[in-house]
PDB file of C-alpha atoms in Angstrom:
ATOM      1  CA  MET S 257     113.616  47.232  72.096  1.00 32.00           C
ATOM      2  CA  PRO S 258     116.393  48.761  74.293  1.00 31.00           C
ATOM      3  CA  ARG S 259     118.682  51.062  72.413  1.00 32.00           C
ATOM      4  CA  LEU S 260     122.292  51.574  72.900  1.00 30.00           C
ATOM      5  CA  VAL S 261     123.354  54.043  75.490  1.00 28.00           C
ATOM      6  CA  LEU S 262     125.788  56.492  73.915  1.00 29.00           C
ATOM      7  CA  PHE S 263     129.014  56.943  76.101  1.00 29.00           C
ATOM      8  CA  HIS S 264     127.064  57.000  79.292  1.00 29.00           C
ATOM      9  CA  LEU S 265     130.021  55.948  81.293  1.00 27.00           C
ATOM     10  CA  ILE S 266     132.665  58.014  79.541  1.00 39.00           C
ATOM     11  CA  LEU S 267     130.915  61.169  80.131  1.00 36.00           C
ATOM     12  CA  PRO S 268     127.255  62.234  80.732  1.00 32.00           C
ATOM     13  CA  ARG S 269     125.807  63.643  77.459  1.00 34.00           C
ATOM     14  CA  PHE S 270     126.668  67.289  76.955  1.00 36.00           C
ATOM     15  CA  THR S 271     123.525  69.501  76.051  1.00 34.00           C
ATOM     16  CA  GLY S 272     123.303  72.715  74.296  1.00 38.00           C
ATOM     17  CA  ASN S 273     122.934  74.403  77.863  1.00 40.00           C
ATOM     18  CA  MET S 274     125.929  72.790  79.529  1.00 39.00           C
ATOM     19  CA  ASN S 275     127.489  75.584  81.702  1.00 39.00           C
ATOM     20  CA  THR S 276     128.782  73.979  84.948  1.00 32.00           C
ATOM     21  CA  ARG S 277     131.758  71.723  85.434  1.00 36.00           C
ATOM     22  CA  ASP S 278     129.418  68.974  86.925  1.00 34.00           C
ATOM     23  CA  HIS S 279     128.650  67.936  83.382  1.00 36.00           C
ATOM     24  CA  ILE S 280     132.362  66.686  82.962  1.00 36.00           C
ATOM     25  CA  ASP S 281     133.004  63.596  85.147  1.00 36.00           C
ATOM     26  CA  LEU S 282     136.524  62.840  85.976  1.00 33.00           C
ATOM     27  CA  MET S 283     136.748  59.201  85.585  1.00 35.00           C
ATOM     28  CA  THR S 284     139.550  56.762  86.362  1.00 36.00           C
ATOM     29  CA  MET S 285     141.299  56.982  82.936  1.00 43.00           C
ATOM     30  CA  THR S 286     144.070  58.958  81.515  1.00 65.00           C
ATOM     31  CA  TYR S 287     142.020  61.487  79.897  1.00 85.00           C
ATOM     32  CA  ARG S 288     138.415  62.596  79.749  1.00 89.00           C
ATOM     33  CA  TYR S 289     135.913  62.094  76.749  1.00 88.00           C
ATOM     34  CA  HIS S 290     132.608  63.511  75.548  1.00 90.00           C
ATOM     35  CA  ASP S 291     130.215  61.790  73.485  1.00 84.00           C
ATOM     36  CA  GLU S 292     130.483  64.148  70.307  1.00 88.00           C
ATOM     37  CA  SER S 293     127.107  65.579  70.718  1.00 86.00           C
ATOM     38  CA  ILE S 294     126.474  69.142  69.370  1.00 86.00           C
ATOM     39  CA  ILE S 295     127.063  71.674  72.013  1.00 93.00           C
ATOM     40  CA  LYS S 296     126.356  75.409  72.289  1.00 94.00           C
ATOM     41  CA  SER S 297     128.081  76.414  75.373  1.00 95.00           C
ATOM     42  CA  LEU S 298     130.928  75.362  77.589  1.00 96.00           C
ATOM     43  CA  PRO S 299     132.296  76.527  81.084  1.00 95.00           C
ATOM     44  CA  GLU S 300     134.383  79.714  80.773  1.00 95.00           C
ATOM     45  CA  ASP S 301     137.517  77.789  81.507  1.00 96.00           C
ATOM     46  CA  THR S 302     136.925  75.404  78.550  1.00 97.00           C
ATOM     47  CA  ILE S 303     138.047  76.350  74.886  1.00 98.00           C
ATOM     48  CA  PHE S 304     136.121  74.664  71.954  1.00 98.00           C
ATOM     49  CA  VAL S 305     138.868  73.103  69.573  1.00 98.00           C
ATOM     50  CA  PHE S 306     137.785  72.638  66.021  1.00 98.00           C
ATOM     51  CA  GLY S 307     139.175  71.764  62.515  1.00 97.00           C
ATOM     52  CA  SER S 308     139.376  74.751  60.221  1.00 98.00           C
ATOM     53  CA  ASN S 309     140.667  75.920  56.798  1.00 97.00           C
ATOM     54  CA  LEU S 310     143.316  78.515  56.453  1.00 97.00           C
ATOM     55  CA  ALA S 311     140.883  80.988  54.786  1.00 96.00           C
ATOM     56  CA  GLY S 312     138.875  81.016  58.234  1.00 97.00           C
ATOM     57  CA  ASP S 313     135.712  80.339  56.231  1.00 94.00           C
ATOM     58  CA  HIS S 314     134.056  78.552  59.186  1.00 96.00           C
ATOM     59  CA  ALA S 315     130.988  77.498  56.819  1.00 93.00           C
ATOM     60  CA  GLY S 316     130.139  74.167  58.159  1.00 92.00           C
ATOM     61  CA  GLY S 317     130.323  71.494  60.679  1.00 92.00           C
ATOM     62  CA  ALA S 318     132.219  72.192  64.131  1.00 95.00           C
ATOM     63  CA  ALA S 319     133.773  75.370  62.430  1.00 96.00           C
ATOM     64  CA  ARG S 320     130.301  76.830  62.065  1.00 96.00           C
ATOM     65  CA  THR S 321     129.401  75.881  65.611  1.00 96.00           C
ATOM     66  CA  ALA S 322     132.913  77.789  66.675  1.00 98.00           C
ATOM     67  CA  LEU S 323     131.547  80.712  64.690  1.00 97.00           C
ATOM     68  CA  GLN S 324     128.161  80.928  66.031  1.00 97.00           C
ATOM     69  CA  HIS S 325     128.602  80.039  69.788  1.00 98.00           C
ATOM     70  CA  PHE S 326     132.341  80.221  70.722  1.00 98.00           C
ATOM     71  CA  GLY S 327     133.774  83.556  69.351  1.00 98.00           C
ATOM     72  CA  ALA S 328     135.617  82.056  66.139  1.00 98.00           C
ATOM     73  CA  VAL S 329     136.341  84.996  63.694  1.00 98.00           C
ATOM     74  CA  ARG S 330     135.884  84.807  59.783  1.00 97.00           C
ATOM     75  CA  GLY S 331     139.225  84.941  58.252  1.00 97.00           C
ATOM     76  CA  VAL S 332     141.127  83.548  61.291  1.00 97.00           C
ATOM     77  CA  GLY S 333     141.708  79.951  60.289  1.00 96.00           C
ATOM     78  CA  ARG S 334     144.389  79.228  62.967  1.00 97.00           C
ATOM     79  CA  GLY S 335     144.788  79.460  66.789  1.00 97.00           C
ATOM     80  CA  TRP S 336     142.958  80.946  69.673  1.00 96.00           C
ATOM     81  CA  ALA S 337     139.794  83.316  69.115  1.00 97.00           C
ATOM     82  CA  GLY S 338     137.120  84.023  71.541  1.00 97.00           C
ATOM     83  CA  GLN S 339     136.387  80.691  73.366  1.00 98.00           C
ATOM     84  CA  SER S 340     137.603  78.599  70.399  1.00 98.00           C
ATOM     85  CA  PHE S 341     140.942  77.327  68.963  1.00 98.00           C
ATOM     86  CA  ALA S 342     141.219  76.522  65.325  1.00 98.00           C
ATOM     87  CA  ILE S 343     143.463  73.675  64.014  1.00 98.00           C
ATOM     88  CA  PRO S 344     143.838  73.950  60.215  1.00 97.00           C
ATOM     89  CA  THR S 345     143.016  70.661  58.300  1.00 97.00           C
ATOM     90  CA  MET S 346     142.225  72.387  54.883  1.00 96.00           C
ATOM     91  CA  ASN S 347     144.354  75.001  53.033  1.00 95.00           C
ATOM     92  CA  GLU S 348     143.251  78.446  52.113  1.00 94.00           C
ATOM     93  CA  HIS S 349     141.623  76.926  48.945  1.00 93.00           C
ATOM     94  CA  LEU S 350     139.578  74.605  50.878  1.00 94.00           C
ATOM     95  CA  GLN S 351     141.589  71.499  49.910  1.00 93.00           C
ATOM     96  CA  GLN S 352     142.724  68.666  52.114  1.00 93.00           C
ATOM     97  CA  MET S 353     146.020  69.343  53.792  1.00 93.00           C
ATOM     98  CA  PRO S 354     148.575  66.432  53.944  1.00 92.00           C
ATOM     99  CA  LEU S 355     148.621  64.681  57.280  1.00 93.00           C
ATOM    100  CA  SER S 356     152.331  65.986  57.721  1.00 90.00           C
ATOM    101  CA  GLN S 357     151.074  69.421  57.662  1.00 94.00           C
ATOM    102  CA  ILE S 358     148.172  68.934  60.020  1.00 95.00           C
ATOM    103  CA  GLN S 359     150.601  67.164  62.539  1.00 94.00           C
ATOM    104  CA  HIS S 360     152.629  70.579  62.530  1.00 95.00           C
ATOM    105  CA  TYR S 361     149.463  72.351  63.585  1.00 97.00           C
ATOM    106  CA  ILE S 362     148.679  69.823  66.123  1.00 97.00           C
ATOM    107  CA  ASP S 363     152.010  69.881  67.514  1.00 95.00           C
ATOM    108  CA  ASP S 364     151.465  73.788  67.937  1.00 96.00           C
ATOM    109  CA  PHE S 365     148.238  73.107  69.861  1.00 98.00           C
ATOM    110  CA  LYS S 366     150.137  70.667  72.065  1.00 96.00           C
ATOM    111  CA  THR S 367     152.309  73.475  72.919  1.00 96.00           C
ATOM    112  CA  TYR S 368     149.486  75.758  73.501  1.00 97.00           C
ATOM    113  CA  THR S 369     147.770  73.471  75.979  1.00 97.00           C
ATOM    114  CA  LYS S 370     150.999  73.022  77.863  1.00 95.00           C
ATOM    115  CA  ASN S 371     151.643  76.748  78.216  1.00 96.00           C
ATOM    116  CA  HIS S 372     148.056  77.393  79.327  1.00 96.00           C
ATOM    117  CA  PRO S 373     147.369  74.643  81.902  1.00 95.00           C
ATOM    118  CA  LYS S 374     144.657  76.223  83.915  1.00 95.00           C
ATOM    119  CA  MET S 375     142.375  75.969  80.771  1.00 97.00           C
ATOM    120  CA  LYS S 376     140.546  72.900  79.510  1.00 96.00           C
ATOM    121  CA  TYR S 377     140.032  71.970  75.689  1.00 98.00           C
ATOM    122  CA  PHE S 378     137.045  70.283  74.279  1.00 98.00           C
ATOM    123  CA  LEU S 379     138.468  68.630  71.227  1.00 98.00           C
ATOM    124  CA  THR S 380     136.234  67.861  68.349  1.00 97.00           C
ATOM    125  CA  SER S 381     136.969  65.104  65.825  1.00 95.00           C
ATOM    126  CA  ILE S 382     139.118  67.533  63.606  1.00 97.00           C
ATOM    127  CA  GLY S 383     139.799  66.343  60.001  1.00 95.00           C
ATOM    128  CA  CYS S 384     137.335  63.478  60.351  1.00 92.00           C
ATOM    129  CA  GLY S 385     134.374  65.494  58.601  1.00 89.00           C
ATOM    130  CA  ILE S 386     134.728  67.605  55.577  1.00 90.00           C
ATOM    131  CA  ALA S 387     138.641  67.192  55.486  1.00 92.00           C
ATOM    132  CA  GLY S 388     137.913  63.502  54.966  1.00 90.00           C
ATOM    133  CA  TYR S 389     140.527  61.733  57.137  1.00 90.00           C
ATOM    134  CA  LYS S 390     139.721  58.661  59.419  1.00 86.00           C
ATOM    135  CA  VAL S 391     139.982  58.745  63.100  1.00 86.00           C
ATOM    136  CA  GLU S 392     142.801  56.310  63.013  1.00 82.00           C
ATOM    137  CA  GLU S 393     144.805  58.790  61.010  1.00 87.00           C
ATOM    138  CA  ILE S 394     144.286  61.897  63.213  1.00 92.00           C
ATOM    139  CA  ALA S 395     143.706  60.661  66.666  1.00 91.00           C
ATOM    140  CA  PRO S 396     147.320  59.083  67.139  1.00 88.00           C
ATOM    141  CA  MET S 397     148.756  62.651  66.456  1.00 92.00           C
ATOM    142  CA  PHE S 398     147.505  63.774  69.936  1.00 94.00           C
ATOM    143  CA  LYS S 399     149.197  61.107  71.854  1.00 88.00           C
ATOM    144  CA  GLY S 400     151.259  62.724  74.654  1.00 88.00           C
ATOM    145  CA  ILE S 401     149.172  66.057  75.012  1.00 94.00           C
ATOM    146  CA  SER S 402     148.468  67.454  78.350  1.00 93.00           C
ATOM    147  CA  HIS S 403     145.736  66.181  80.390  1.00 92.00           C
ATOM    148  CA  ASN S 404     143.532  69.206  80.291  1.00 94.00           C
ATOM    149  CA  VAL S 405     142.349  67.910  76.935  1.00 96.00           C
ATOM    150  CA  ILE S 406     138.806  66.475  76.694  1.00 95.00           C
ATOM    151  CA  PHE S 407     138.700  64.004  73.729  1.00 95.00           C
ATOM    152  CA  PRO S 408     136.062  62.945  71.478  1.00 92.00           C
ATOM    153  CA  ALA S 409     135.189  59.274  72.444  1.00 85.00           C
ATOM    154  CA  SER S 410     135.921  57.939  69.095  1.00 84.00           C
ATOM    155  CA  PHE S 411     139.723  59.061  69.622  1.00 89.00           C
ATOM    156  CA  ARG S 412     139.992  56.859  72.870  1.00 84.00           C
ATOM    157  CA  PRO S 413     141.463  53.777  71.404  1.00 79.00           C
ATOM    158  CA  PHE S 414     144.415  55.618  69.796  1.00 82.00           C
ATOM    159  CA  VAL S 415     145.359  57.833  72.788  1.00 84.00           C
ATOM    160  CA  GLU S 416     144.941  55.175  75.730  1.00 73.00           C
ATOM    161  CA  LYS S 417     145.235  51.524  75.886  1.00 65.00           C
ATOM    162  CA  SER S 418     146.340  49.314  73.042  1.00 73.00           C
ATOM    163  CA  LEU S 419     143.442  47.512  71.184  1.00 81.00           C
ATOM    164  CA  PRO S 420     143.571  43.699  71.745  1.00 91.00           C
ATOM    165  CA  LYS S 421     144.208  40.999  69.101  1.00 94.00           C
ATOM    166  CA  LEU S 422     140.733  39.892  67.659  1.00 97.00           C
ATOM    167  CA  ASN S 423     139.790  36.310  68.382  1.00 98.00           C
ATOM    168  CA  GLN S 424     136.934  33.834  68.630  1.00 98.00           C
ATOM    169  CA  HIS S 425     136.513  34.182  72.371  1.00 98.00           C
ATOM    170  CA  PHE S 426     136.086  37.881  72.104  1.00 98.00           C
ATOM    171  CA  LEU S 427     133.409  37.800  69.282  1.00 98.00           C
ATOM    172  CA  HIS S 428     131.351  34.954  70.962  1.00 97.00           C
ATOM    173  CA  THR S 429     131.546  36.840  74.253  1.00 98.00           C
ATOM    174  CA  ILE S 430     130.317  40.281  72.875  1.00 97.00           C
ATOM    175  CA  PHE S 431     128.026  39.612  69.957  1.00 97.00           C
ATOM    176  CA  ARG S 432     125.227  38.133  71.930  1.00 95.00           C
ATOM    177  CA  ASP S 433     121.777  39.502  72.351  1.00 94.00           C
ATOM    178  CA  PRO S 434     122.137  39.919  76.092  1.00 95.00           C
ATOM    179  CA  VAL S 435     125.137  42.122  75.866  1.00 96.00           C
ATOM    180  CA  ILE S 436     124.285  43.899  72.586  1.00 95.00           C
ATOM    181  CA  PHE S 437     120.751  44.898  74.034  1.00 94.00           C
ATOM    182  CA  ALA S 438     121.734  45.259  77.661  1.00 94.00           C
ATOM    183  CA  SER S 439     120.336  48.283  79.469  1.00 91.00           C
ATOM    184  CA  ASN S 440     123.587  49.041  81.004  1.00 90.00           C
ATOM    185  CA  PRO S 441     126.319  47.541  78.915  1.00 90.00           C
ATOM    186  CA  ASP S 442     129.214  48.837  80.558  1.00 86.00           C
ATOM    187  CA  GLU S 443     128.391  47.274  83.992  1.00 92.00           C
ATOM    188  CA  LEU S 444     127.698  43.987  82.244  1.00 95.00           C
ATOM    189  CA  ILE S 445     131.033  43.956  80.454  1.00 93.00           C
ATOM    190  CA  GLU S 446     133.009  44.448  83.623  1.00 92.00           C
ATOM    191  CA  VAL S 447     131.772  40.907  84.581  1.00 96.00           C
ATOM    192  CA  LEU S 448     132.692  39.284  81.368  1.00 97.00           C
ATOM    193  CA  ALA S 449     135.585  36.824  80.935  1.00 96.00           C
ATOM    194  CA  LEU S 450     137.608  39.450  79.136  1.00 96.00           C
ATOM    195  CA  ASN S 451     141.021  40.934  79.927  1.00 92.00           C
ATOM    196  CA  ASP S 452     141.122  44.747  80.437  1.00 85.00           C
ATOM    197  CA  ASN S 453     141.971  45.687  76.934  1.00 87.00           C
ATOM    198  CA  GLU S 454     139.149  43.556  75.547  1.00 93.00           C
ATOM    199  CA  LYS S 455     136.639  45.146  78.192  1.00 90.00           C
ATOM    200  CA  SER S 456     138.009  48.608  77.051  1.00 83.00           C
ATOM    201  CA  LEU S 457     137.440  47.518  73.269  1.00 88.00           C
ATOM    202  CA  ALA S 458     133.918  46.118  74.097  1.00 91.00           C
ATOM    203  CA  LYS S 459     132.884  49.451  75.686  1.00 86.00           C
ATOM    204  CA  ILE S 460     134.080  51.270  72.633  1.00 83.00           C
ATOM    205  CA  LEU S 461     131.980  49.197  70.323  1.00 89.00           C
ATOM    206  CA  LEU S 462     128.916  49.355  72.363  1.00 88.00           C
ATOM    207  CA  ASN S 463     129.037  53.107  72.845  1.00 80.00           C
ATOM    208  CA  THR S 464     129.906  54.049  69.384  1.00 81.00           C
ATOM    209  CA  GLN S 465     126.899  55.512  67.382  1.00 80.00           C
ATOM    210  CA  MET S 466     126.277  54.085  64.133  1.00 87.00           C
ATOM    211  CA  TYR S 467     122.647  53.564  63.570  1.00 91.00           C
ATOM    212  CA  PRO S 468     120.763  55.154  61.828  1.00 90.00           C
ATOM    213  CA  THR S 469     123.561  57.816  61.698  1.00 86.00           C
ATOM    214  CA  ASP S 470     126.967  58.129  63.130  1.00 77.00           C
ATOM    215  CA  SER S 471     128.303  60.670  65.441  1.00 67.00           C
ATOM    216  CA  ASN S 472     129.083  62.869  62.434  1.00 61.00           C
ATOM    217  CA  GLY S 473     125.447  62.638  61.227  1.00 70.00           C
ATOM    218  CA  ARG S 474     126.383  60.387  58.255  1.00 78.00           C
ATOM    219  CA  ASP S 475     123.570  57.894  57.162  1.00 90.00           C
ATOM    220  CA  ARG S 476     125.140  54.413  57.913  1.00 90.00           C
ATOM    221  CA  ILE S 477     121.915  52.254  57.287  1.00 94.00           C
ATOM    222  CA  PHE S 478     122.986  50.946  53.800  1.00 95.00           C
ATOM    223  CA  GLU S 479     126.365  49.859  55.105  1.00 95.00           C
ATOM    224  CA  ILE S 480     124.790  48.168  58.080  1.00 95.00           C
ATOM    225  CA  GLU S 481     122.238  46.357  55.527  1.00 94.00           C
ATOM    226  CA  ASP S 482     125.387  45.138  53.550  1.00 95.00           C
ATOM    227  CA  ILE S 483     126.884  43.848  56.605  1.00 95.00           C
ATOM    228  CA  LEU S 484     123.795  41.952  57.557  1.00 94.00           C
ATOM    229  CA  TYR S 485     123.478  40.578  54.073  1.00 93.00           C
ATOM    230  CA  GLY S 486     127.081  39.510  54.046  1.00 93.00           C
ATOM    231  CA  LEU S 487     126.875  37.611  57.316  1.00 94.00           C
ATOM    232  CA  LYS S 488     123.593  36.120  57.041  1.00 90.00           C
ATOM    233  CA  GLY S 489     123.666  32.297  57.073  1.00 89.00           C
ATOM    234  CA  LYS S 490     127.472  32.460  57.673  1.00 90.00           C
ATOM    235  CA  VAL S 491     127.363  33.784  61.228  1.00 92.00           C
ATOM    236  CA  PHE S 492     124.024  34.912  62.224  1.00 88.00           C
ATOM    237  CA  GLU S 493     120.483  34.540  61.191  1.00 84.00           C
ATOM    238  CA  TRP S 494     118.764  37.873  61.194  1.00 77.00           C
ATOM    239  CA  GLN S 495     115.135  38.885  61.411  1.00 75.00           C
ATOM    240  CA  SER S 496     114.536  40.822  58.254  1.00 68.00           C
ATOM    241  CA  ASN S 497     114.275  44.725  58.547  1.00 68.00           C
ATOM    242  CA  SER S 498     114.122  44.586  62.310  1.00 88.00           C
ATOM    243  CA  GLU S 499     115.368  47.440  64.671  1.00 91.00           C
ATOM    244  CA  GLY S 500     117.367  44.958  66.682  1.00 92.00           C
ATOM    245  CA  SER S 501     119.235  43.494  63.781  1.00 94.00           C
ATOM    246  CA  MET S 502     120.040  47.117  62.676  1.00 94.00           C
ATOM    247  CA  LEU S 503     121.411  47.917  66.125  1.00 94.00           C
ATOM    248  CA  PHE S 504     123.430  44.729  66.121  1.00 95.00           C
ATOM    249  CA  GLY S 505     124.853  45.352  62.626  1.00 95.00           C
ATOM    250  CA  GLY S 506     125.808  48.793  63.735  1.00 94.00           C
ATOM    251  CA  VAL S 507     128.048  47.163  66.387  1.00 96.00           C
ATOM    252  CA  ILE S 508     129.692  45.071  63.977  1.00 97.00           C
ATOM    253  CA  LEU S 509     130.247  48.094  61.620  1.00 94.00           C
ATOM    254  CA  ALA S 510     132.180  49.807  64.483  1.00 90.00           C
ATOM    255  CA  LEU S 511     134.326  46.827  64.813  1.00 94.00           C
ATOM    256  CA  LEU S 512     134.997  46.404  61.097  1.00 93.00           C
ATOM    257  CA  GLU S 513     135.870  50.147  60.814  1.00 87.00           C
ATOM    258  CA  LEU S 514     138.089  50.194  63.842  1.00 85.00           C
ATOM    259  CA  TYR S 515     140.169  47.281  62.656  1.00 89.00           C
ATOM    260  CA  SER S 516     139.928  47.938  58.966  1.00 86.00           C
ATOM    261  CA  ILE S 517     138.449  44.546  58.040  1.00 94.00           C
ATOM    262  CA  ASN S 518     135.540  43.203  56.169  1.00 96.00           C
ATOM    263  CA  GLU S 519     132.712  40.714  56.828  1.00 96.00           C
ATOM    264  CA  GLN S 520     134.847  37.869  55.483  1.00 96.00           C
ATOM    265  CA  ASP S 521     137.347  38.782  58.096  1.00 97.00           C
ATOM    266  CA  PHE S 522     134.772  38.812  60.839  1.00 98.00           C
ATOM    267  CA  ALA S 523     133.381  35.429  59.716  1.00 97.00           C
ATOM    268  CA  GLU S 524     136.757  33.765  59.737  1.00 97.00           C
ATOM    269  CA  VAL S 525     137.440  34.962  63.302  1.00 98.00           C
ATOM    270  CA  TRP S 526     134.035  33.987  64.382  1.00 97.00           C
ATOM    271  CA  HIS S 527     134.772  30.482  63.177  1.00 97.00           C
ATOM    272  CA  GLY S 528     138.165  30.268  64.840  1.00 97.00           C
ATOM    273  CA  GLN S 529     140.009  30.055  61.404  1.00 98.00           C
ATOM    274  CA  ARG S 530     142.054  33.213  62.226  1.00 97.00           C
ATOM    275  CA  GLU S 531     143.028  35.986  64.848  1.00 98.00           C
ATOM    276  CA  ILE S 532     143.408  39.594  63.703  1.00 96.00           C
ATOM    277  CA  THR S 533     146.109  41.883  65.153  1.00 92.00           C
ATOM    278  CA  PRO S 534     144.944  45.547  65.757  1.00 85.00           C
ATOM    279  CA  PRO S 535     145.575  48.105  63.117  1.00 73.00           C
ATOM    280  CA  ARG S 536     148.593  50.208  63.639  1.00 67.00           C
ATOM    281  CA  PRO S 537     148.116  54.058  63.883  1.00 57.00           C
ATOM    282  CA  ALA S 538     147.984  55.581  60.237  1.00 52.00           C
ATOM    283  CA  HIS S 539     149.741  59.023  60.464  1.00 46.00           C
ATOM    284  CA  ARG S 540     151.852  59.203  57.334  1.00 44.00           C
ATOM    285  CA  ALA S 541     150.944  61.996  54.730  1.00 39.00           C
ATOM    286  CA  LYS S 542     149.029  60.818  51.747  1.00 41.00           C
ATOM    287  CA  LYS S 543     150.733  61.063  48.337  1.00 36.00           C
TER     288      LYS S 543
END
């Protein structure tokens, strides 16, 4: 069974030994993107940007990678160190910061990238791991940043084109075996009867890793199984416990999370009972 190709046309997959600029492909888009793989090296002119705590603990996730491979310093939880740049998302007590405070540190980073235009910045999905925020809460804060920033692919919908309205035509066009299991889905999407924003959304969905784990390493199998159970008989008939159905369900999960909807919403759109507007960026501080 063909597997989904992760971010193949966004950027070639980074590897632990990436040390030439050739691994970063300039595409015809506003920003460049990486596929959120674990990396251990970058070109000398590229800074590894990670989410930190103000204590500078650097014990897990991208912070640990920064400490081990990119010159981050214990006790330094903010700003530049070695080949890394820390953006605080947790306080010195290792507690989640409010979004308004994170926005302040992101604004500082925006200024830094503007003042150092010859450097490139490999941004990880800060705040979306241990800190516990969602991509739609963090990503919009980076809008308007300098074009020398390389974003995680999951941020793309919130820093580039607007997401389209979900309708029956889009779901029926995308959620078909020939599309979901295409060996080169991005090329296929280009010839589908979709507008530009819908094509962009389709590429995001098909290139989002969800099965068996997402790009942050979280096991999503149980969630996908719940989706398959909830839609069975209402929209699709699944082959029980098959790899194909799990891959298919992973794409549905990516859509549900991106639009903050559930299986019932999906079913209603599928049957033409309603259309769903895209979510507004969530960037207000939590109470």
